[in-house]
XYZ file of C-alpha atoms in Angstrom:
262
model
C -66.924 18.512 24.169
C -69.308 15.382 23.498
C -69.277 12.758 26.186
C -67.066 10.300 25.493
C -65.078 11.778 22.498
C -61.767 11.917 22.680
C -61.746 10.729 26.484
C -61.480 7.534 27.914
C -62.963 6.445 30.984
C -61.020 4.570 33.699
C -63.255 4.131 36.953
C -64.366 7.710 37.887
C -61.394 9.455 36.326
C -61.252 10.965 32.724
C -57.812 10.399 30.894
C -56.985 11.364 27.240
C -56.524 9.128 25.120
C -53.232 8.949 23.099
C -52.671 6.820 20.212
C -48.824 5.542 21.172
C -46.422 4.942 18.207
C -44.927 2.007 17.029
C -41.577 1.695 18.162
C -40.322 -1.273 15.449
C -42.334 -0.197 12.615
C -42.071 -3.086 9.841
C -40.241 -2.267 7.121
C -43.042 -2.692 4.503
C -44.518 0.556 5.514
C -41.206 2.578 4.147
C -41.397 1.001 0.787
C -38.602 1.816 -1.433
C -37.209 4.270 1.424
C -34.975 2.041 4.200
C -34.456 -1.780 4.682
C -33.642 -3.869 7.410
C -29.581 -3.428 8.278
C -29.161 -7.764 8.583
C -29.167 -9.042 6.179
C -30.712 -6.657 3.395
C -28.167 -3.823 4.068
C -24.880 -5.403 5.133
C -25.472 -7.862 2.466
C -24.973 -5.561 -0.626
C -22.698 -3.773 1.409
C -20.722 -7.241 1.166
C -21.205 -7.636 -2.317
C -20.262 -4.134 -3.613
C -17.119 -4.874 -1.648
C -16.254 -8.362 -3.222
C -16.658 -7.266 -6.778
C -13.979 -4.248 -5.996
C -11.755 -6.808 -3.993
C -11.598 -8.942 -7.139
C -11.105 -6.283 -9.782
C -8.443 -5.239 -7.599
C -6.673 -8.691 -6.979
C -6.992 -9.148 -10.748
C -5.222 -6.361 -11.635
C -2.532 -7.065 -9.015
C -2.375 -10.385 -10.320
C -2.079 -9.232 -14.242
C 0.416 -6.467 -13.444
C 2.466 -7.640 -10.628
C 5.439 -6.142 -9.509
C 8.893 -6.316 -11.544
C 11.498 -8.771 -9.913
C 14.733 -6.930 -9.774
C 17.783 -6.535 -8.332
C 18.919 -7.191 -4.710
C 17.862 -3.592 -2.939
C 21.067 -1.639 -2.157
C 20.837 1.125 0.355
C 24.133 2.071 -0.636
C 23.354 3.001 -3.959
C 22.315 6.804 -4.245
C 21.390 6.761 -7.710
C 18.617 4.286 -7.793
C 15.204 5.955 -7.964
C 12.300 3.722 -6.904
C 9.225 3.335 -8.183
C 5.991 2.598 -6.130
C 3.753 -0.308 -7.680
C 0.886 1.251 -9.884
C -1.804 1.722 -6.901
C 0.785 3.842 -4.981
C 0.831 6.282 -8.260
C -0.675 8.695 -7.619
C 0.805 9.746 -4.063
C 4.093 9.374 -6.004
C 3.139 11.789 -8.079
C 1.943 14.268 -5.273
C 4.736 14.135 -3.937
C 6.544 15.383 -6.924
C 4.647 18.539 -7.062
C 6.203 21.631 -5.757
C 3.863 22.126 -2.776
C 4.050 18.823 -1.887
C 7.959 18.298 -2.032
C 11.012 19.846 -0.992
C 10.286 21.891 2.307
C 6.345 21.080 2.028
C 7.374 17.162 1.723
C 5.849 16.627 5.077
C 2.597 18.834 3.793
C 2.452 16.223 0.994
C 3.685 13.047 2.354
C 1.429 12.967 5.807
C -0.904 16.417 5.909
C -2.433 15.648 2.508
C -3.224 11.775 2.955
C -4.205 12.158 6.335
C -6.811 14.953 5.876
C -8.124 12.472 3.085
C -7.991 9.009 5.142
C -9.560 11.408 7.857
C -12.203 13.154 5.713
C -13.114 9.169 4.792
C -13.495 7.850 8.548
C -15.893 11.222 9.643
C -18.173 11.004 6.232
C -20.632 9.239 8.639
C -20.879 12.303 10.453
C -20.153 14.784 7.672
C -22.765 13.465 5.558
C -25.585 12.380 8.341
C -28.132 13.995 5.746
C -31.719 11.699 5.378
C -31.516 11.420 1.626
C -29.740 7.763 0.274
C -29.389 8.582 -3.459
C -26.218 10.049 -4.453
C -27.528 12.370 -6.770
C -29.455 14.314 -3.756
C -25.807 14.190 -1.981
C -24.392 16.869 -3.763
C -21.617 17.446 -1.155
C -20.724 13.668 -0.585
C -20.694 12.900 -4.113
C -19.039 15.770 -5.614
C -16.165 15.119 -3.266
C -16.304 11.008 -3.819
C -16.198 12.296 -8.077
C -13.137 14.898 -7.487
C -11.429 12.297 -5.405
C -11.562 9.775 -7.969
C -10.594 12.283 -10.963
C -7.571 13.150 -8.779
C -6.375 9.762 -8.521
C -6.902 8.771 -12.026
C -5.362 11.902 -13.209
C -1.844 11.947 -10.958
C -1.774 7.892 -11.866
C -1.592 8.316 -15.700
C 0.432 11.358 -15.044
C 3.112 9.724 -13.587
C 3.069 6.326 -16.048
C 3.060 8.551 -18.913
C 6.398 10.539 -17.765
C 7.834 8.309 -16.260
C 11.359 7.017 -17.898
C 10.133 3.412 -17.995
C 13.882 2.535 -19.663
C 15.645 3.759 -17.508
C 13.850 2.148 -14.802
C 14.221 -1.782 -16.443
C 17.856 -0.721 -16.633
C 18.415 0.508 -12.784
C 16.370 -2.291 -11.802
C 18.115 -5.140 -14.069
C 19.363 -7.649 -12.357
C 23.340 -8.679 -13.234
C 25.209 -11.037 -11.942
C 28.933 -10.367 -11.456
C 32.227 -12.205 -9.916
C 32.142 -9.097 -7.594
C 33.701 -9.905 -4.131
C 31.746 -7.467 -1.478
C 34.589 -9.000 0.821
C 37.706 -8.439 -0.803
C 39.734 -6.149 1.530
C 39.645 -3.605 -1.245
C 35.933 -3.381 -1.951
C 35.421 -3.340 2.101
C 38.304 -0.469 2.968
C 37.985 1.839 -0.074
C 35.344 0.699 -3.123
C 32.525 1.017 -0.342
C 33.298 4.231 0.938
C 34.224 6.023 -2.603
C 32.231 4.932 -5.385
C 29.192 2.969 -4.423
C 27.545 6.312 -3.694
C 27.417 6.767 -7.383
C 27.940 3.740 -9.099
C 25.761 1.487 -7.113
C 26.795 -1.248 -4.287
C 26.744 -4.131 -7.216
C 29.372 -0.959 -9.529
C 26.704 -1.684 -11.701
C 25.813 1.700 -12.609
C 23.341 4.459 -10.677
C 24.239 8.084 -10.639
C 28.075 6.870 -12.415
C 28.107 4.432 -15.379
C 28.358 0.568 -14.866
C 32.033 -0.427 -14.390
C 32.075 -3.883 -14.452
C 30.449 -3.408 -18.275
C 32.813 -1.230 -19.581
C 35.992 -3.564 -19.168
C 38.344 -0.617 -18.315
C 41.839 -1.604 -18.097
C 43.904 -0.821 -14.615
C 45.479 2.118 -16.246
C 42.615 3.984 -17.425
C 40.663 3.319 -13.770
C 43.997 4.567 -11.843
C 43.593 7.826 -14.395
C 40.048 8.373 -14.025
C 40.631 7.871 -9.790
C 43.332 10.098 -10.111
C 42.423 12.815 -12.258
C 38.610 12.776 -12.173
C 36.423 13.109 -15.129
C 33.452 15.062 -15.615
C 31.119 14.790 -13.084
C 33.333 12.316 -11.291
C 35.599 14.179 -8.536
C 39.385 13.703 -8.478
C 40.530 10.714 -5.742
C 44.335 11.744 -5.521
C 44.293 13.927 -2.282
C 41.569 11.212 -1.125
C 43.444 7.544 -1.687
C 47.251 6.795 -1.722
C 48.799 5.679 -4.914
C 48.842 2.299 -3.749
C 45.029 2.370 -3.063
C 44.441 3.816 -6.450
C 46.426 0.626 -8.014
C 43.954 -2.016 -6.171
C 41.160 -0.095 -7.308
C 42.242 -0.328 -10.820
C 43.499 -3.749 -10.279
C 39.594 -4.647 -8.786
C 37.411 -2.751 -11.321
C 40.141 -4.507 -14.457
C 38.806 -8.107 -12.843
C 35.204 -7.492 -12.676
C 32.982 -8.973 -15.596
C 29.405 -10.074 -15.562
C 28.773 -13.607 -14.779
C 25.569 -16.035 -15.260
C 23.297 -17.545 -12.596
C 25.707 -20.182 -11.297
C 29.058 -17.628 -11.918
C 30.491 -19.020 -14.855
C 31.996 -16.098 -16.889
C 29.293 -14.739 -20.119
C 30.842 -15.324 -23.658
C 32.363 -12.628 -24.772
């Protein structure tokens, strides 16, 4: 070895020399490749996320949710309907591995494999590459998730029975008195399973529109009709009579209770 090459001289002792690396490199030497986390990164991270905030608040805003009636937990019949970014889980949950005895598979499992698969992609997908086209993993999953959502949201707004939802949801006003002694003792108990807590229709039709006399209700109680069951081993004849007596008096009413023209 030449004198002096490659060593370095420090009193009487000979030391090799190291070059030491820089430990905060400037950016400009990575051009193209990486970019300074504040406030290059974050930044357009904040950007991306405003322009998706305010396609999605202007959606919200152009579709809102329909105002209906007053929610009745008594009423059996109604069938609700998420708003249109809840869709797709809706319609998950409609499939046959995701409903019936696999409704907790579909209703937690599923979702929270997903939520959780999005809160470990940092560590899933640690790979040096930045374009998504050299991500073949992180984007083909990112692409199926979207196609899944898309799909099972115009899946279940194209099937859906849109009618009968504005009908279930349509919001009636009545001269119905929840605390009349009959509507408390035996109307609540009987019928609202099936014909709503308003009697405005669900599983049963609407009574208070079809401005049945007493007679006819005490037969139908009585004697059943079709899907309706038979009430006479159920009420007394007496309770039969105030149910006919209460469903004959019902008729639909406008905002301040004044009766509708007939």
């Amino acid at each position: 070895m030449h004198r002096g090459k490659g060593m370095k001289f420090v009193g009487d002792s000979r030391i090799k020399s190291y070059e030491k690396p820089k430990l905060n490199r400037d950016y400009s030497e990575f051009p193209g490749k990486t970019e300074s986390f504040w406030p290059d990164f974050l930044l357009k991270e904040w950007m991306t996320g405003a322009v998706f905030l305010v396609a999605y608040l202007c959606l919200t805003v152009a579709h809102p949710s329909p105002l209906e009636r007053i929610a009745d937990p008594s009423d059996t019949g109604y069938t609700p309907l998420p708003d249109w970014y809840f869709l797709f889980l809706y319609q998950i949950l409609k499939y046959t591995y995701a409903s019936g005895p696999f409704n907790t598979f579909g209703a937690i499992v599923m979702p929270g494999i997903a939520f959780g698969a999005l809160m470990l992609a940092p560590w899933l997908d640690n790979g040096p590459e930045r374009k998504w086209t050299k991500r073949p993993l992180a984007s083909g999953f990112m692409l199926l998730a979207v196609a899944v959502i898309f799909y099972t949201t115009w899946e279940s707004s194209h099937y859906h029975d849109w009618k009968k939802q504005g009908m279930q949801g349509k919001i009636v006003f009545t001269n119905l008195d929840k605390k009349n002694p009959t509507y408390e003792k035996i109307i609540k108990s009987n019928c609202t399973s099936c014909h709503g807590g308003e009697l405005t229709g669900g599983a049963g039709p609407n009574l208070v529109k079809l401005n049945l006399p007493a007679a006819g209700v005490e037969a139908f109680v009585e004697k059943g009709s079709g899907p309706m069951p038979s009430f006479k081993d159920t009420l007394t004849k007496e309770q039969i009579k105030e149910v006919g007596k209460f469903i004959e008096g019902l008729e639909e009413t406008d905002e301040n209770g004044k009766p509708l023209k007939k």
